[in-house]
Tab-separated table of C-alpha atoms in Angstrom:
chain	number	residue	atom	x	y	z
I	1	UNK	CA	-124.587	27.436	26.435
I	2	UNK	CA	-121.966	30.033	27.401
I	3	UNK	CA	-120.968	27.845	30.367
I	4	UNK	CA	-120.508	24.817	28.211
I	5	UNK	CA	-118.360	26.561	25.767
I	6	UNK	CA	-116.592	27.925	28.814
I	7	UNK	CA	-115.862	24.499	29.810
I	8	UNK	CA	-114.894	22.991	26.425
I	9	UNK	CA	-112.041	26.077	26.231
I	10	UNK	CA	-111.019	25.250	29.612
I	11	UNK	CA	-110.351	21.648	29.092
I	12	UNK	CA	-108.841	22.107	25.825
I	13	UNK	CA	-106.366	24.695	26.461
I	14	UNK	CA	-105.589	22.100	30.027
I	15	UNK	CA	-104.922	19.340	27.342
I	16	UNK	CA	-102.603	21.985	24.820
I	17	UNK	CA	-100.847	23.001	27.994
I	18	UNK	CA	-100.085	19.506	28.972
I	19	UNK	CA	-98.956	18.423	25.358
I	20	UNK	CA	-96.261	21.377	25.186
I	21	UNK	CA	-95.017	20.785	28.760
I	22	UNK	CA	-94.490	16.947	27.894
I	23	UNK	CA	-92.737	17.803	24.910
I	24	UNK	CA	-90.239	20.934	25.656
I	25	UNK	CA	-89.595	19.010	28.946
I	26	UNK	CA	-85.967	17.959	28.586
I	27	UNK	CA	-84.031	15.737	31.018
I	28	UNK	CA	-80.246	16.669	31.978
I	29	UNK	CA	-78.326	13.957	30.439
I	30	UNK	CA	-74.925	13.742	28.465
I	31	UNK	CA	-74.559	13.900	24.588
I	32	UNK	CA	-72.317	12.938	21.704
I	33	UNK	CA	-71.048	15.366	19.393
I	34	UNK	CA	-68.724	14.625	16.846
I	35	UNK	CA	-67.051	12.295	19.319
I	36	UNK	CA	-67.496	14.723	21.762
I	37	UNK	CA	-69.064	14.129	25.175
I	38	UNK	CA	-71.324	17.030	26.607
I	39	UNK	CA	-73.778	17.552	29.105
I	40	UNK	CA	-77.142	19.492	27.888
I	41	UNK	CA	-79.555	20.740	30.052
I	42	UNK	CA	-82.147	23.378	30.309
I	43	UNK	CA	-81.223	26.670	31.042
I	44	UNK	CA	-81.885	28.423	34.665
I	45	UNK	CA	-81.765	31.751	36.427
I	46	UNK	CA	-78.009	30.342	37.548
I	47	UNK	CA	-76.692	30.089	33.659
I	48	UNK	CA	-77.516	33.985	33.342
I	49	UNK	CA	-74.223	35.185	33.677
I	50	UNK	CA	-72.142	32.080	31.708
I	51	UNK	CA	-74.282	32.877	28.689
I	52	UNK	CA	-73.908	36.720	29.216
I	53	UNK	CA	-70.280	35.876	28.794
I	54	UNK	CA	-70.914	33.782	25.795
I	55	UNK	CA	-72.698	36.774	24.139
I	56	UNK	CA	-69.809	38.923	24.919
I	57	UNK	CA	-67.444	36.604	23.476
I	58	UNK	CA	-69.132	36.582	20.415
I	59	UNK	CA	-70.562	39.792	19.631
I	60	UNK	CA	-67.033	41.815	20.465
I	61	UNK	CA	-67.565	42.487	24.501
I	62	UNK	CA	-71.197	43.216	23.907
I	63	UNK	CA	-74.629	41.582	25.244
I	64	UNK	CA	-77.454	41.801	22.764
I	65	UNK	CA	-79.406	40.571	25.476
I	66	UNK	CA	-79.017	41.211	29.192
I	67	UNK	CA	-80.094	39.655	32.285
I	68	UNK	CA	-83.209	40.784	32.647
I	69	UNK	CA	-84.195	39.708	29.335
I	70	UNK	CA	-83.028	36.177	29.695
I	71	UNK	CA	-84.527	35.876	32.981
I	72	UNK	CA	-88.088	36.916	31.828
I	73	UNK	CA	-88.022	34.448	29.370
I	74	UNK	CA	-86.555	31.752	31.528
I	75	UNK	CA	-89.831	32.362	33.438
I	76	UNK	CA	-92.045	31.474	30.572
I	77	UNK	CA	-91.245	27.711	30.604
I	78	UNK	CA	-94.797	26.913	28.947
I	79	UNK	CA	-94.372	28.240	26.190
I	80	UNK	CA	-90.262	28.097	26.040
I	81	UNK	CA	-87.622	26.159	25.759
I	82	UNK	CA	-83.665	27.542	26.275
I	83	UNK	CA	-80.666	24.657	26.692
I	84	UNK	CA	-76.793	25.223	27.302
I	85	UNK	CA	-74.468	22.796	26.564
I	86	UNK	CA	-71.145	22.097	28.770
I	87	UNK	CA	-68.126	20.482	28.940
I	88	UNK	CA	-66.464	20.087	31.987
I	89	UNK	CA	-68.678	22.114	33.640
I	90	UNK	CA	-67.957	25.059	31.079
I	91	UNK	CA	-70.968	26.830	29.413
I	92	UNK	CA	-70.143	26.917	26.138
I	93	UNK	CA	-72.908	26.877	23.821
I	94	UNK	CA	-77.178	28.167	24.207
I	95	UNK	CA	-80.147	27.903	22.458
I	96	UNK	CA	-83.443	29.889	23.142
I	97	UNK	CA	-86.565	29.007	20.990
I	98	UNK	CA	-90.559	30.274	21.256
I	99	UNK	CA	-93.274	27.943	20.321
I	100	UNK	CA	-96.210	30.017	19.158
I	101	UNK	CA	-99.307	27.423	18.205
I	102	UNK	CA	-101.181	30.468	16.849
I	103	UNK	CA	-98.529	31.183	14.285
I	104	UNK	CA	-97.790	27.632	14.155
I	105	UNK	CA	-94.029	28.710	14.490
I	106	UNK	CA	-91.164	27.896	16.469
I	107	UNK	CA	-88.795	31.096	16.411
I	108	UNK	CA	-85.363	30.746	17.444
I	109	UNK	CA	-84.701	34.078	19.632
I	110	UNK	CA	-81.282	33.577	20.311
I	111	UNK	CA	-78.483	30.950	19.800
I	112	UNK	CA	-74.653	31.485	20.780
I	113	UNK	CA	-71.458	29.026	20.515
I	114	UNK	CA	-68.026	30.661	22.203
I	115	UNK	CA	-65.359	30.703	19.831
I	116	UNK	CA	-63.502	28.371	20.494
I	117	UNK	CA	-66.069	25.401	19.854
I	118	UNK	CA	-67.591	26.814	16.995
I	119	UNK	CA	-67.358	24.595	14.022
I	120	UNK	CA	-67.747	21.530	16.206
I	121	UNK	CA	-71.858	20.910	15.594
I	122	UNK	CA	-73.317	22.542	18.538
I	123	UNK	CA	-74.829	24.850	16.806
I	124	UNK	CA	-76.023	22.835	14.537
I	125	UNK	CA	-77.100	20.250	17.555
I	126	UNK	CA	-79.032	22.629	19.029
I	127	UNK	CA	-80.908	23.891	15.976
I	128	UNK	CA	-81.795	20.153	15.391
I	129	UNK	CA	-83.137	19.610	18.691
I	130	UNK	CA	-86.027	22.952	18.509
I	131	UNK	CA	-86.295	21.493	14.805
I	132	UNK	CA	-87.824	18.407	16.260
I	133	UNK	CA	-90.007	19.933	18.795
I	134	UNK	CA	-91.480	22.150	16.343
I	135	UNK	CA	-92.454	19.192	14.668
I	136	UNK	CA	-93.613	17.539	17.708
I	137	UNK	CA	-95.609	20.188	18.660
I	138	UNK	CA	-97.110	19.987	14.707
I	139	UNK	CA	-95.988	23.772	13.977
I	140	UNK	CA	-95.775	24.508	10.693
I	141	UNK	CA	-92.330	26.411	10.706
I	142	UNK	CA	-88.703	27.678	12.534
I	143	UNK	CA	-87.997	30.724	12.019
I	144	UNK	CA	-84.903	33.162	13.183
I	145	UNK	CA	-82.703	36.482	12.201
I	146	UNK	CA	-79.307	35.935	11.983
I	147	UNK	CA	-77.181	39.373	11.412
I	148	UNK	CA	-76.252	40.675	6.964
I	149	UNK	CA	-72.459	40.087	7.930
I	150	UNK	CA	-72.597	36.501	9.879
I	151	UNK	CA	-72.622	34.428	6.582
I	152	UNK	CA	-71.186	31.661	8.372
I	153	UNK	CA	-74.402	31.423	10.498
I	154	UNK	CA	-76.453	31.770	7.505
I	155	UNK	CA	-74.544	28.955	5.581
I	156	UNK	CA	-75.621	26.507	8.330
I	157	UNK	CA	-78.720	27.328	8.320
I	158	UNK	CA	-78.839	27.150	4.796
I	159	UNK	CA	-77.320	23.632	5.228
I	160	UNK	CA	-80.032	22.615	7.614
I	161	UNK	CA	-82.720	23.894	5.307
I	162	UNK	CA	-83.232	27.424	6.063
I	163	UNK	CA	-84.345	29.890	3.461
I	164	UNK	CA	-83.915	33.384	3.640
I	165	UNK	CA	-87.470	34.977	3.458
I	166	UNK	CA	-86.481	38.852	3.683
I	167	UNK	CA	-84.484	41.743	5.213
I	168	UNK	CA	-85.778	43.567	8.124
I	169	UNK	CA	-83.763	46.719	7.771
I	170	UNK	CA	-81.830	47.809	11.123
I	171	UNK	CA	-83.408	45.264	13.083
I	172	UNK	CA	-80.440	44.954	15.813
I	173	UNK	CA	-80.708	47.448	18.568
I	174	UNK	CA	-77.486	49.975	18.739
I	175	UNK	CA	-75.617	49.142	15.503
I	176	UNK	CA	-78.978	49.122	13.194
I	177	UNK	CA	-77.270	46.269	11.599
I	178	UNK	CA	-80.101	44.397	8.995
I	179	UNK	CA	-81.125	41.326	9.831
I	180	UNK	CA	-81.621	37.697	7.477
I	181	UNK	CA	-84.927	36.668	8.154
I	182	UNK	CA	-84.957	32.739	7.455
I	183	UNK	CA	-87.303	29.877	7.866
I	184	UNK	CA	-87.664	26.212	7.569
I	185	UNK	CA	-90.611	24.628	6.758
I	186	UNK	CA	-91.191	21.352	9.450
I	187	UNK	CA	-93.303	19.228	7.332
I	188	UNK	CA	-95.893	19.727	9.522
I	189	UNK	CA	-99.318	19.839	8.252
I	190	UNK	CA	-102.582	21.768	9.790
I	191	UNK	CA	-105.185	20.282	11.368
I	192	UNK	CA	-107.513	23.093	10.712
I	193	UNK	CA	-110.784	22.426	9.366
């Protein structure tokens, strides 16, 4: 009995496996923004230090995250999914997401435009993009913290649906600054018995 249970686990955590890796698998391949042509690709070890550089751009010469940290997750492509968008072979915009099946949540870990392309939808591109795998993958939520003092971050997520669902209280790491926690609801309903 115990080996045929074993079995059945085995086979369907092979088939889950195989259903997120077709779905966060993303071709390289040029986009349209607002008129705009980009190229968007998945993130590698080798876009480490571009999108250090983004982070220090916009969070006043600091890194929230640093190398290490991006490269540990870049490992976990199963479960994963980070892009960067360029133009002209300039990184200038990233998106990291977690897809958790037991939590039935996609949570958006980090997302970064450099200044001088904000305002021109690639935030909002990107946010669209983990949107729809979420509800590929049939999870029932995105979630994400976005700083008390960006409001302009939390008006777009507000304008893509986002509610704000609490305050964790000096969630970021050196200022204590108190994070917006928000969520958006996919649509997506449970199979659960």
């Amino acid at each position: 009995m115990l080996k045929k249970f074993n079995e059945w686990f085995r086979q369907l955590f092979q088939v889950q496996e195989a259903k997120y890796q077709d779905i966060l698998d993303i071709k390289n391949h040029e986009v349209t923004i607002q008129d705009v042509d980009y190229f968007l690709a998945k993130a590698q070890f080798t876009d480490i230090p571009e999108m250090l550089g983004i982070e220090r751009a916009v969070y006043g010469g600091k890194t929230p995250w640093d190398s290490s940290a991006f490269a540990s997750e870049l490992k976990r492509s199963q479960d994963r999914l980070y892009l960067v968008v360029r133009r002209h072979d300039r990184l200038l915009a990233f998106i990291g997401c977690t897809f958790n099946e037991v939590k039935s949540d996609a949570h958006i870990t980090n997302i970064a435009v450099v200044p001088d392309f904000q305002s021109r939808g690639l935030g909002h591109y990107l946010i669209a993009i983990m949107v729809k795998k979420a509800r590929e993958l049939e999870l029932k939520q995105v979630s994400l913290e976005v700083r008390r003092s960006n409001t302009r971050a939390q008006q777009l997520y507000q304008d893509m649906g986002f509610e704000q669902k609490g305050i964790k209280k000096g969630y970021y790491f050196g200022d204590h600054e108190d994070a917006v926690d928000m969520v958006l609801l996919t649509g997506a309903e449970s199979t659960d018995a």
